[in-house]
mmCIF file of C-alpha atoms in Angstrom:
data_model
loop_
_atom_site.group_PDB
_atom_site.id
_atom_site.type_symbol
_atom_site.label_atom_id
_atom_site.label_comp_id
_atom_site.label_asym_id
_atom_site.label_seq_id
_atom_site.Cartn_x
_atom_site.Cartn_y
_atom_site.Cartn_z
ATOM 1 C CA UNK A 1 94.780 60.410 22.954
ATOM 2 C CA UNK A 2 92.600 62.370 25.186
ATOM 3 C CA UNK A 3 91.010 64.130 22.136
ATOM 4 C CA UNK A 4 90.160 60.860 20.410
ATOM 5 C CA UNK A 5 88.648 59.365 23.477
ATOM 6 C CA UNK A 6 86.004 62.270 23.861
ATOM 7 C CA UNK A 7 85.203 62.304 20.075
ATOM 8 C CA UNK A 8 83.774 58.711 19.966
ATOM 9 C CA UNK A 9 80.753 59.051 22.150
ATOM 10 C CA UNK A 10 79.736 62.093 20.105
ATOM 11 C CA UNK A 11 79.659 60.078 16.976
ATOM 12 C CA UNK A 12 77.436 57.345 18.568
ATOM 13 C CA UNK A 13 74.894 59.715 19.695
ATOM 14 C CA UNK A 14 74.684 61.230 16.284
ATOM 15 C CA UNK A 15 74.002 58.031 14.490
ATOM 16 C CA UNK A 16 71.041 56.831 16.585
ATOM 17 C CA UNK A 17 68.861 59.632 16.027
ATOM 18 C CA UNK A 18 69.610 59.499 12.299
ATOM 19 C CA UNK A 19 68.549 55.762 12.253
ATOM 20 C CA UNK A 20 65.356 56.508 14.238
ATOM 21 C CA UNK A 21 64.661 59.473 11.882
ATOM 22 C CA UNK A 22 64.959 57.210 8.945
ATOM 23 C CA UNK A 23 62.709 54.399 10.354
ATOM 24 C CA UNK A 24 60.077 56.988 11.222
ATOM 25 C CA UNK A 25 60.291 58.480 7.800
ATOM 26 C CA UNK A 26 59.651 54.996 6.227
ATOM 27 C CA UNK A 27 57.485 53.727 8.899
ATOM 28 C CA UNK A 28 54.857 52.356 6.510
ATOM 29 C CA UNK A 29 57.137 50.533 4.533
ATOM 30 C CA UNK A 30 58.548 48.837 7.745
ATOM 31 C CA UNK A 31 55.125 48.035 8.916
ATOM 32 C CA UNK A 32 54.198 46.519 5.600
ATOM 33 C CA UNK A 33 57.454 44.359 5.724
ATOM 34 C CA UNK A 34 56.729 43.294 9.257
ATOM 35 C CA UNK A 35 53.191 42.186 8.241
ATOM 36 C CA UNK A 36 54.419 40.231 5.277
ATOM 37 C CA UNK A 37 56.979 38.515 7.405
ATOM 38 C CA UNK A 38 54.330 37.641 10.012
ATOM 39 C CA UNK A 39 51.853 36.379 7.332
ATOM 40 C CA UNK A 40 54.437 34.403 5.723
ATOM 41 C CA UNK A 41 55.170 32.849 9.201
ATOM 42 C CA UNK A 42 51.422 32.106 9.715
ATOM 43 C CA UNK A 43 51.107 30.612 6.325
ATOM 44 C CA UNK A 44 54.216 28.462 6.982
ATOM 45 C CA UNK A 45 52.491 27.113 10.205
ATOM 46 C CA UNK A 46 49.370 26.494 8.415
ATOM 47 C CA UNK A 47 51.175 24.570 5.656
ATOM 48 C CA UNK A 48 52.845 22.508 8.342
ATOM 49 C CA UNK A 49 49.676 21.784 10.446
ATOM 50 C CA UNK A 50 47.128 21.768 7.490
ATOM 51 C CA UNK A 51 43.800 23.714 7.083
ATOM 52 C CA UNK A 52 41.125 24.049 9.801
ATOM 53 C CA UNK A 53 38.356 21.576 8.975
ATOM 54 C CA UNK A 54 34.938 21.391 10.688
ATOM 55 C CA UNK A 55 34.483 17.738 11.568
ATOM 56 C CA UNK A 56 31.546 15.574 12.706
ATOM 57 C CA UNK A 57 31.645 13.653 15.916
ATOM 58 C CA UNK A 58 30.175 10.265 16.612
ATOM 59 C CA UNK A 59 27.486 10.606 19.252
ATOM 60 C CA UNK A 60 24.789 8.499 20.835
ATOM 61 C CA UNK A 61 21.153 9.189 20.247
ATOM 62 C CA UNK A 62 17.656 7.803 19.193
ATOM 63 C CA UNK A 63 17.585 7.115 15.310
ATOM 64 C CA UNK A 64 14.533 6.535 13.139
ATOM 65 C CA UNK A 65 14.927 5.167 9.524
ATOM 66 C CA UNK A 66 12.160 6.325 7.153
ATOM 67 C CA UNK A 67 11.381 5.547 3.625
ATOM 68 C CA UNK A 68 10.187 8.727 1.962
ATOM 69 C CA UNK A 69 7.760 8.788 -1.155
ATOM 70 C CA UNK A 70 5.055 10.822 -2.607
ATOM 71 C CA UNK A 71 1.828 9.711 -3.810
ATOM 72 C CA UNK A 72 -1.935 10.724 -4.062
ATOM 73 C CA UNK A 73 -5.101 10.463 -2.031
ATOM 74 C CA UNK A 74 -7.854 7.936 -2.770
ATOM 75 C CA UNK A 75 -10.767 6.451 -1.291
ATOM 76 C CA UNK A 76 -10.759 2.550 -0.785
ATOM 77 C CA UNK A 77 -13.478 2.538 -3.321
ATOM 78 C CA UNK A 78 -15.665 4.731 -5.415
ATOM 79 C CA UNK A 79 -19.323 4.371 -6.152
ATOM 80 C CA UNK A 80 -20.681 5.054 -9.677
ATOM 81 C CA UNK A 81 -24.209 6.385 -9.489
ATOM 82 C CA UNK A 82 -26.440 5.885 -12.407
ATOM 83 C CA UNK A 83 -30.181 5.381 -13.326
ATOM 84 C CA UNK A 84 -32.190 2.154 -13.076
ATOM 85 C CA UNK A 85 -34.590 3.249 -15.788
ATOM 86 C CA UNK A 86 -34.367 5.220 -19.041
ATOM 87 C CA UNK A 87 -35.676 8.691 -18.591
ATOM 88 C CA UNK A 88 -34.922 12.335 -19.260
ATOM 89 C CA UNK A 89 -33.147 14.314 -16.642
ATOM 90 C CA UNK A 90 -35.441 16.974 -15.209
ATOM 91 C CA UNK A 91 -33.042 18.421 -12.781
ATOM 92 C CA UNK A 92 -29.481 17.951 -11.166
ATOM 93 C CA UNK A 93 -29.766 18.832 -7.444
ATOM 94 C CA UNK A 94 -26.138 18.735 -6.543
ATOM 95 C CA UNK A 95 -22.771 20.125 -7.525
ATOM 96 C CA UNK A 96 -19.456 18.399 -8.260
ATOM 97 C CA UNK A 97 -17.312 18.396 -5.006
ATOM 98 C CA UNK A 98 -20.488 18.721 -2.888
ATOM 99 C CA UNK A 99 -20.558 16.694 0.289
ATOM 100 C CA UNK A 100 -23.793 14.598 0.404
ATOM 101 C CA UNK A 101 -25.524 12.262 2.932
ATOM 102 C CA UNK A 102 -27.161 8.904 2.390
ATOM 103 C CA UNK A 103 -30.654 9.202 0.910
ATOM 104 C CA UNK A 104 -30.118 12.836 -0.269
ATOM 105 C CA UNK A 105 -31.744 13.332 -3.649
ATOM 106 C CA UNK A 106 -29.010 13.999 -6.350
ATOM 107 C CA UNK A 107 -31.095 13.886 -9.650
ATOM 108 C CA UNK A 108 -34.698 13.842 -10.741
ATOM 109 C CA UNK A 109 -36.015 12.460 -13.781
ATOM 110 C CA UNK A 110 -39.227 13.291 -15.719
ATOM 111 C CA UNK A 111 -42.044 11.057 -14.127
ATOM 112 C CA UNK A 112 -45.447 11.732 -15.513
ATOM 113 C CA UNK A 113 -45.860 8.364 -17.102
ATOM 114 C CA UNK A 114 -44.536 6.802 -13.897
ATOM 115 C CA UNK A 115 -47.047 8.621 -11.767
ATOM 116 C CA UNK A 116 -49.859 7.633 -14.063
ATOM 117 C CA UNK A 117 -48.643 3.970 -13.767
ATOM 118 C CA UNK A 118 -48.889 4.319 -9.937
ATOM 119 C CA UNK A 119 -52.514 5.736 -10.189
ATOM 120 C CA UNK A 120 -53.403 2.847 -12.507
ATOM 121 C CA UNK A 121 -51.944 0.240 -10.242
ATOM 122 C CA UNK A 122 -53.702 1.866 -7.199
ATOM 123 C CA UNK A 123 -57.096 1.452 -8.971
ATOM 124 C CA UNK A 124 -56.358 -2.229 -9.522
ATOM 125 C CA UNK A 125 -55.524 -2.777 -5.868
ATOM 126 C CA UNK A 126 -58.850 -1.032 -4.923
ATOM 127 C CA UNK A 127 -60.883 -3.220 -7.367
ATOM 128 C CA UNK A 128 -59.098 -6.347 -6.114
ATOM 129 C CA UNK A 129 -59.936 -5.310 -2.379
ATOM 130 C CA UNK A 130 -63.529 -4.443 -3.426
ATOM 131 C CA UNK A 131 -63.687 -8.063 -4.815
ATOM 132 C CA UNK A 132 -62.458 -9.471 -1.537
ATOM 133 C CA UNK A 133 -65.096 -7.349 0.530
ATOM 134 C CA UNK A 134 -67.784 -8.557 -2.020
ATOM 135 C CA UNK A 135 -67.038 -12.159 -1.269
ATOM 136 C CA UNK A 136 -67.086 -11.603 2.445
ATOM 137 C CA UNK A 137 -70.025 -9.122 2.811
ATOM 138 C CA UNK A 138 -72.277 -10.377 -0.199
ATOM 139 C CA UNK A 139 -71.567 -13.533 -1.896
ATOM 140 C CA UNK A 140 -70.770 -15.687 1.224
ATOM 141 C CA UNK A 141 -73.841 -14.509 3.330
ATOM 142 C CA UNK A 142 -76.164 -14.915 0.091
ATOM 143 C CA UNK A 143 -74.724 -18.365 -0.343
ATOM 144 C CA UNK A 144 -75.192 -19.408 3.159
ATOM 145 C CA UNK A 145 -78.786 -18.081 2.973
ATOM 146 C CA UNK A 146 -79.299 -20.103 -0.223
ATOM 147 C CA UNK A 147 -77.991 -23.145 1.675
ATOM 148 C CA UNK A 148 -80.622 -22.836 4.395
ATOM 149 C CA UNK A 149 -83.339 -22.401 2.012
ATOM 150 C CA UNK A 150 -82.278 -25.417 0.131
ATOM 151 C CA UNK A 151 -82.020 -27.519 3.320
ATOM 152 C CA UNK A 152 -85.673 -26.479 4.207
ATOM 153 C CA UNK A 153 -86.820 -27.211 0.646
ATOM 154 C CA UNK A 154 -85.095 -30.639 1.031
ATOM 155 C CA UNK A 155 -86.650 -31.461 4.294
ATOM 156 C CA UNK A 156 -89.981 -30.621 2.882
ATOM 157 C CA UNK A 157 -89.577 -32.647 -0.201
ATOM 158 C CA UNK A 158 -88.364 -35.603 2.055
ATOM 159 C CA UNK A 159 -91.500 -35.264 4.196
ATOM 160 C CA UNK A 160 -93.783 -35.180 1.131
ATOM 161 C CA UNK A 161 -91.985 -38.045 -0.365
ATOM 162 C CA UNK A 162 -92.250 -40.141 2.722
ATOM 163 C CA UNK A 163 -96.184 -39.453 2.953
ATOM 164 C CA UNK A 164 -96.806 -40.236 -0.768
ATOM 165 C CA UNK A 165 -94.681 -43.499 -0.310
ATOM 166 C CA UNK A 166 -96.857 -44.591 2.627
ATOM 167 C CA UNK A 167 -100.139 -43.612 1.027
ATOM 168 C CA UNK A 168 -98.953 -45.585 -2.282
ATOM 169 C CA UNK A 169 -98.350 -48.680 -0.202
ATOM 170 C CA UNK A 170 -101.739 -48.349 1.440
ATOM 171 C CA UNK A 171 -103.382 -47.894 -1.819
ATOM 172 C CA UNK A 172 -104.493 -44.294 -1.302
ATOM 173 C CA UNK A 173 -101.952 -42.770 -3.826
ATOM 174 C CA UNK A 174 -101.107 -43.419 -7.340
ATOM 175 C CA UNK A 175 -97.625 -44.574 -8.612
ATOM 176 C CA UNK A 176 -97.509 -41.138 -10.563
ATOM 177 C CA UNK A 177 -97.838 -39.294 -7.334
ATOM 178 C CA UNK A 178 -94.957 -41.081 -5.936
ATOM 179 C CA UNK A 179 -92.722 -40.667 -8.830
ATOM 180 C CA UNK A 180 -93.420 -36.789 -8.735
ATOM 181 C CA UNK A 181 -92.595 -36.740 -4.982
ATOM 182 C CA UNK A 182 -89.355 -38.559 -5.807
ATOM 183 C CA UNK A 183 -88.599 -36.008 -8.596
ATOM 184 C CA UNK A 184 -89.128 -33.161 -6.170
ATOM 185 C CA UNK A 185 -86.874 -34.767 -3.631
ATOM 186 C CA UNK A 186 -84.148 -35.222 -6.163
ATOM 187 C CA UNK A 187 -84.372 -31.566 -7.178
ATOM 188 C CA UNK A 188 -84.329 -30.367 -3.580
ATOM 189 C CA UNK A 189 -81.047 -32.461 -2.970
ATOM 190 C CA UNK A 190 -79.421 -31.144 -6.068
ATOM 191 C CA UNK A 191 -80.301 -27.636 -4.899
ATOM 192 C CA UNK A 192 -78.913 -28.375 -1.339
ATOM 193 C CA UNK A 193 -75.639 -29.561 -2.876
ATOM 194 C CA UNK A 194 -75.222 -26.594 -5.196
ATOM 195 C CA UNK A 195 -75.868 -24.264 -2.310
ATOM 196 C CA UNK A 196 -73.301 -26.128 -0.251
ATOM 197 C CA UNK A 197 -70.696 -25.622 -3.037
ATOM 198 C CA UNK A 198 -71.450 -21.893 -3.297
ATOM 199 C CA UNK A 199 -70.764 -21.559 0.358
ATOM 200 C CA UNK A 200 -67.512 -23.524 0.160
ATOM 201 C CA UNK A 201 -66.137 -21.479 -2.768
ATOM 202 C CA UNK A 202 -67.109 -18.267 -1.200
ATOM 203 C CA UNK A 203 -65.544 -19.182 2.177
ATOM 204 C CA UNK A 204 -61.972 -18.604 3.063
ATOM 205 C CA UNK A 205 -59.790 -21.125 1.176
ATOM 206 C CA UNK A 206 -62.524 -21.670 -1.346
ATOM 207 C CA UNK A 207 -61.751 -21.202 -5.037
ATOM 208 C CA UNK A 208 -63.452 -17.835 -5.403
ATOM 209 C CA UNK A 209 -61.541 -16.522 -2.301
ATOM 210 C CA UNK A 210 -58.239 -17.849 -3.543
ATOM 211 C CA UNK A 211 -58.872 -16.321 -6.874
ATOM 212 C CA UNK A 212 -59.848 -12.921 -5.471
ATOM 213 C CA UNK A 213 -56.849 -12.892 -2.979
ATOM 214 C CA UNK A 214 -54.456 -13.869 -5.748
ATOM 215 C CA UNK A 215 -55.820 -10.996 -7.952
ATOM 216 C CA UNK A 216 -55.366 -8.727 -4.950
ATOM 217 C CA UNK A 217 -51.816 -9.833 -4.364
ATOM 218 C CA UNK A 218 -50.836 -9.211 -8.093
ATOM 219 C CA UNK A 219 -52.516 -5.810 -8.022
ATOM 220 C CA UNK A 220 -50.439 -4.998 -4.768
ATOM 221 C CA UNK A 221 -47.299 -6.289 -6.527
ATOM 222 C CA UNK A 222 -47.933 -4.184 -9.640
ATOM 223 C CA UNK A 223 -48.446 -1.210 -7.289
ATOM 224 C CA UNK A 224 -45.137 -1.902 -5.536
ATOM 225 C CA UNK A 225 -43.486 -2.167 -8.946
ATOM 226 C CA UNK A 226 -45.022 1.077 -10.176
ATOM 227 C CA UNK A 227 -44.132 2.900 -6.973
ATOM 228 C CA UNK A 228 -40.563 1.522 -7.118
ATOM 229 C CA UNK A 229 -40.099 2.809 -10.795
ATOM 230 C CA UNK A 230 -41.616 6.041 -9.633
ATOM 231 C CA UNK A 231 -38.874 6.025 -6.961
ATOM 232 C CA UNK A 232 -36.324 5.400 -9.475
ATOM 233 C CA UNK A 233 -37.159 8.855 -10.996
ATOM 234 C CA UNK A 234 -35.398 10.378 -7.979
ATOM 235 C CA UNK A 235 -31.640 9.238 -7.841
ATOM 236 C CA UNK A 236 -30.444 9.508 -4.323
ATOM 237 C CA UNK A 237 -27.090 9.122 -2.617
ATOM 238 C CA UNK A 238 -26.477 5.478 -1.519
ATOM 239 C CA UNK A 239 -24.179 6.618 1.312
ATOM 240 C CA UNK A 240 -22.411 9.550 2.814
ATOM 241 C CA UNK A 241 -19.468 10.947 0.729
ATOM 242 C CA UNK A 242 -18.205 13.686 -1.701
ATOM 243 C CA UNK A 243 -19.195 13.886 -5.289
ATOM 244 C CA UNK A 244 -16.057 13.767 -7.235
ATOM 245 C CA UNK A 245 -17.405 13.482 -10.815
ATOM 246 C CA UNK A 246 -20.531 14.692 -12.540
ATOM 247 C CA UNK A 247 -21.340 13.657 -16.008
ATOM 248 C CA UNK A 248 -25.053 14.694 -16.289
ATOM 249 C CA UNK A 249 -26.837 17.907 -16.916
ATOM 250 C CA UNK A 250 -30.659 18.908 -17.177
ATOM 251 C CA UNK A 251 -32.080 17.264 -20.348
ATOM 252 C CA UNK A 252 -29.625 14.294 -20.639
ATOM 253 C CA UNK A 253 -31.281 10.903 -21.406
ATOM 254 C CA UNK A 254 -30.348 8.707 -18.516
ATOM 255 C CA UNK A 255 -29.903 5.051 -19.290
ATOM 256 C CA UNK A 256 -29.083 1.994 -17.099
ATOM 257 C CA UNK A 257 -25.606 1.101 -17.051
ATOM 258 C CA UNK A 258 -24.292 4.742 -17.571
ATOM 259 C CA UNK A 259 -22.577 6.500 -14.666
ATOM 260 C CA UNK A 260 -23.978 9.902 -14.094
ATOM 261 C CA UNK A 261 -22.131 10.734 -10.860
ATOM 262 C CA UNK A 262 -19.052 9.218 -9.165
ATOM 263 C CA UNK A 263 -19.232 9.223 -5.136
ATOM 264 C CA UNK A 264 -16.263 8.929 -2.998
ATOM 265 C CA UNK A 265 -17.649 7.602 0.208
ATOM 266 C CA UNK A 266 -17.052 9.135 3.707
ATOM 267 C CA UNK A 267 -14.769 7.206 6.027
ATOM 268 C CA UNK A 268 -11.387 5.914 5.825
ATOM 269 C CA UNK A 269 -8.952 7.490 3.188
ATOM 270 C CA UNK A 270 -5.996 5.772 1.692
ATOM 271 C CA UNK A 271 -2.704 7.093 0.104
ATOM 272 C CA UNK A 272 -1.420 5.369 -2.890
ATOM 273 C CA UNK A 273 2.352 5.359 -3.394
ATOM 274 C CA UNK A 274 4.876 4.166 -5.927
ATOM 275 C CA UNK A 275 8.062 3.115 -3.745
ATOM 276 C CA UNK A 276 11.451 2.195 -5.307
ATOM 277 C CA UNK A 277 11.724 -1.620 -5.300
ATOM 278 C CA UNK A 278 15.127 -1.372 -3.539
ATOM 279 C CA UNK A 279 13.190 -0.329 -0.360
ATOM 280 C CA UNK A 280 10.665 -3.275 -0.683
ATOM 281 C CA UNK A 281 12.680 -5.280 1.924
ATOM 282 C CA UNK A 282 12.155 -2.622 4.450
ATOM 283 C CA UNK A 283 8.390 -2.352 4.314
ATOM 284 C CA UNK A 284 6.014 -4.302 6.221
ATOM 285 C CA UNK A 285 2.160 -4.165 6.950
ATOM 286 C CA UNK A 286 1.304 -2.158 10.086
ATOM 287 C CA UNK A 287 4.178 0.258 9.821
ATOM 288 C CA UNK A 288 3.362 3.666 10.965
ATOM 289 C CA UNK A 289 3.877 6.874 8.784
ATOM 290 C CA UNK A 290 3.476 10.549 8.860
ATOM 291 C CA UNK A 291 2.101 12.325 5.834
ATOM 292 C CA UNK A 292 1.391 15.769 4.638
ATOM 293 C CA UNK A 293 -0.565 17.195 1.680
ATOM 294 C CA UNK A 294 1.641 19.390 -0.553
ATOM 295 C CA UNK A 295 -0.935 22.071 -0.415
ATOM 296 C CA UNK A 296 -0.737 21.989 3.512
ATOM 297 C CA UNK A 297 2.862 21.213 4.065
ATOM 298 C CA UNK A 298 2.750 22.508 7.628
ATOM 299 C CA UNK A 299 0.016 20.097 8.604
ATOM 300 C CA UNK A 300 0.924 16.497 9.316
ATOM 301 C CA UNK A 301 -1.324 13.405 9.857
ATOM 302 C CA UNK A 302 -0.688 9.699 10.748
ATOM 303 C CA UNK A 303 -1.159 6.697 8.415
ATOM 304 C CA UNK A 304 -0.581 3.074 8.516
ATOM 305 C CA UNK A 305 0.770 0.794 5.851
ATOM 306 C CA UNK A 306 -2.190 -1.461 4.772
ATOM 307 C CA UNK A 307 -1.408 -2.987 1.467
ATOM 308 C CA UNK A 308 1.861 -3.991 -0.388
ATOM 309 C CA UNK A 309 1.304 -4.902 -3.970
ATOM 310 C CA UNK A 310 2.686 -8.520 -4.445
ATOM 311 C CA UNK A 311 4.120 -7.468 -7.945
ATOM 312 C CA UNK A 312 6.479 -4.947 -9.027
ATOM 313 C CA UNK A 313 5.942 -2.346 -11.871
ATOM 314 C CA UNK A 314 8.816 -3.314 -14.293
ATOM 315 C CA UNK A 315 8.611 -0.140 -16.147
ATOM 316 C CA UNK A 316 9.073 2.087 -13.219
ATOM 317 C CA UNK A 317 11.074 -0.393 -10.977
ATOM 318 C CA UNK A 318 8.512 0.377 -8.269
ATOM 319 C CA UNK A 319 6.013 -1.202 -6.145
ATOM 320 C CA UNK A 320 2.502 0.086 -5.096
ATOM 321 C CA UNK A 321 1.923 0.661 -1.450
ATOM 322 C CA UNK A 322 -1.303 1.883 0.246
ATOM 323 C CA UNK A 323 -1.501 3.502 3.574
ATOM 324 C CA UNK A 324 -4.885 3.893 5.586
ATOM 325 C CA UNK A 325 -5.763 7.221 7.179
ATOM 326 C CA UNK A 326 -8.282 6.447 10.022
ATOM 327 C CA UNK A 327 -8.762 9.970 10.900
ATOM 328 C CA UNK A 328 -8.341 12.115 7.836
ATOM 329 C CA UNK A 329 -8.096 15.838 8.067
ATOM 330 C CA UNK A 330 -11.140 17.871 6.631
ATOM 331 C CA UNK A 331 -8.763 19.471 3.999
ATOM 332 C CA UNK A 332 -7.817 16.281 2.145
ATOM 333 C CA UNK A 333 -9.192 15.942 -1.206
ATOM 334 C CA UNK A 334 -9.463 13.177 -3.864
ATOM 335 C CA UNK A 335 -6.206 12.736 -5.927
ATOM 336 C CA UNK A 336 -4.393 15.421 -3.692
ATOM 337 C CA UNK A 337 -0.694 14.905 -3.944
ATOM 338 C CA UNK A 338 0.942 13.853 -0.610
ATOM 339 C CA UNK A 339 4.373 13.117 0.812
ATOM 340 C CA UNK A 340 5.004 10.420 3.273
ATOM 341 C CA UNK A 341 7.658 9.263 5.667
ATOM 342 C CA UNK A 342 7.098 5.525 6.589
ATOM 343 C CA UNK A 343 8.973 4.527 9.760
ATOM 344 C CA UNK A 344 10.848 1.232 8.787
ATOM 345 C CA UNK A 345 13.282 0.807 11.753
ATOM 346 C CA UNK A 346 14.302 2.654 14.867
ATOM 347 C CA UNK A 347 17.100 2.405 17.438
ATOM 348 C CA UNK A 348 17.327 3.689 20.932
ATOM 349 C CA UNK A 349 20.773 5.050 22.235
ATOM 350 C CA UNK A 350 22.474 4.202 18.795
ATOM 351 C CA UNK A 351 25.984 5.397 17.765
ATOM 352 C CA UNK A 352 25.206 8.003 15.025
ATOM 353 C CA UNK A 353 27.154 9.968 12.591
ATOM 354 C CA UNK A 354 25.801 12.493 10.037
ATOM 355 C CA UNK A 355 25.307 10.989 6.677
ATOM 356 C CA UNK A 356 27.598 13.656 5.007
ATOM 357 C CA UNK A 357 30.718 12.168 6.653
ATOM 358 C CA UNK A 358 30.156 8.451 5.234
ATOM 359 C CA UNK A 359 31.739 7.651 1.816
ATOM 360 C CA UNK A 360 30.267 5.020 -0.396
ATOM 361 C CA UNK A 361 27.244 4.491 1.821
ATOM 362 C CA UNK A 362 25.286 2.504 -0.817
ATOM 363 C CA UNK A 363 28.199 0.520 -2.140
ATOM 364 C CA UNK A 364 28.241 -2.104 0.746
ATOM 365 C CA UNK A 365 31.670 -0.804 1.723
ATOM 366 C CA UNK A 366 31.255 2.353 3.422
ATOM 367 C CA UNK A 367 34.178 4.194 5.010
ATOM 368 C CA UNK A 368 34.994 7.481 6.762
ATOM 369 C CA UNK A 369 37.944 9.984 6.816
ATOM 370 C CA UNK A 370 39.240 9.746 10.536
ATOM 371 C CA UNK A 371 41.964 11.982 11.995
ATOM 372 C CA UNK A 372 45.192 10.498 13.251
ATOM 373 C CA UNK A 373 48.411 12.383 14.113
ATOM 374 C CA UNK A 374 47.065 15.432 12.279
ATOM 375 C CA UNK A 375 46.458 13.582 9.108
ATOM 376 C CA UNK A 376 43.322 12.186 7.264
ATOM 377 C CA UNK A 377 43.176 8.415 7.400
ATOM 378 C CA UNK A 378 40.643 6.037 5.660
ATOM 379 C CA UNK A 379 38.689 3.970 8.118
ATOM 380 C CA UNK A 380 36.016 1.247 7.108
ATOM 381 C CA UNK A 381 32.701 1.095 9.098
ATOM 382 C CA UNK A 382 29.838 -1.105 9.274
ATOM 383 C CA UNK A 383 26.408 0.860 9.273
ATOM 384 C CA UNK A 384 23.136 -0.059 10.384
ATOM 385 C CA UNK A 385 19.763 1.958 9.855
ATOM 386 C CA UNK A 386 19.819 5.313 8.100
ATOM 387 C CA UNK A 387 17.950 8.159 9.077
ATOM 388 C CA UNK A 388 17.233 11.305 7.237
ATOM 389 C CA UNK A 389 20.455 13.061 8.212
ATOM 390 C CA UNK A 390 22.319 10.465 10.334
ATOM 391 C CA UNK A 391 23.373 6.910 9.994
ATOM 392 C CA UNK A 392 23.966 4.331 12.636
ATOM 393 C CA UNK A 393 27.668 3.285 13.045
ATOM 394 C CA UNK A 394 27.584 -0.521 14.095
ATOM 395 C CA UNK A 395 31.339 -1.122 13.870
ATOM 396 C CA UNK A 396 34.474 0.796 13.238
ATOM 397 C CA UNK A 397 33.978 3.939 15.314
ATOM 398 C CA UNK A 398 33.383 4.855 19.052
ATOM 399 C CA UNK A 399 31.421 7.583 20.735
ATOM 400 C CA UNK A 400 33.499 10.785 20.461
ATOM 401 C CA UNK A 401 35.503 9.763 17.467
ATOM 402 C CA UNK A 402 35.508 12.353 14.591
ATOM 403 C CA UNK A 403 35.132 12.056 10.908
ATOM 404 C CA UNK A 404 35.732 14.532 8.110
ATOM 405 C CA UNK A 405 32.684 15.311 5.870
ATOM 406 C CA UNK A 406 32.882 14.236 2.315
ATOM 407 C CA UNK A 407 32.274 17.841 1.013
ATOM 408 C CA UNK A 408 35.253 19.226 2.711
ATOM 409 C CA UNK A 409 37.546 18.269 -0.137
ATOM 410 C CA UNK A 410 40.168 16.573 2.257
ATOM 411 C CA UNK A 411 41.882 13.567 0.829
ATOM 412 C CA UNK A 412 43.546 10.552 2.567
ATOM 413 C CA UNK A 413 46.879 11.525 4.032
ATOM 414 C CA UNK A 414 46.417 15.200 4.009
ATOM 415 C CA UNK A 415 47.185 17.250 7.142
ATOM 416 C CA UNK A 416 44.443 19.156 8.690
ATOM 417 C CA UNK A 417 43.311 20.709 12.003
ATOM 418 C CA UNK A 418 40.013 19.315 13.101
ATOM 419 C CA UNK A 419 37.575 21.686 14.685
ATOM 420 C CA UNK A 420 34.358 20.582 16.248
ATOM 421 C CA UNK A 421 31.128 22.642 15.316
#
């Protein structure tokens, strides 16, 4: 019995080192089995709790709704510049795209005949003016002098007639002498009347004076016409602006009614957009916008909605909208493509949620996937204004509530572990 008691501890001490040696020999296999058992346990927990999903949270903030559209740059109107007379283009003094100022010469026409017409008209004016001076310096003084002589002759003839008449009555003169004196008196009276008429016609307001003045006015009018036509030989800018089209070269025959240049006047610039008719109810005159040219995307400028076409383009289901740019940047060019964000609504301290977490947003019955007891649940919501990345939650959620993004692939009833970003 004593021998058996002493032999048992010896066998135990022998087995333990043997097991340890075996485990050490197969240590990598044991570690692999342990890792697999741990991974299997972790996967079992994940299956029970669901995958970890990054969710969005309802928060308060300032929200702005915009209508985004693209369009192009235009001036409110364009000025077509042409010739008022027919003539050959002698020189084109500007280039397309050049900025010009009011009165700046743009095109010159061949003007030799026009210059000759001005010289001829100037000669006619000088001749008419000389006629006016002749009346004032020669004709009228001569007529007045003739009138004084006629008056003196008449006075002498009257005195002669009176003496002859008295002598005839006294028997000292014959009847023939009296008749001669009467004839002389009649001639003197006629001469006086003729001299008075000459003075009247040559005086201001008289027929000769009126005729001469009329001729002078006509000559001056002809000169103005000739000078105006000569002025038409130089086509100038009617106002400040930029030349956007040039349809003329040296040697071209310019004719009235044919546009040679097109000018975009300086000043206000407008943006012309085509906006989807579904957004028509959101637009109103006076709304502010921020625009940028595609060629200068990092530079933005302000604009104001100034025109909404009352009709809809049925072929494109869009409406034309124009925005006025009061202070256009220097780099804007005609017909340049622009992108515009029109602010149509805004809310202060609104409940907002990222658009990515709202399902069926445009259907009229939007909803979100909330989380309740670890599962995704469908929850209807009412939305308000919609920004570029967030939408206003009017009803259905409170601040701090969470929603599962639609892109996560989670379906209603699925278990998940929500994770805030």
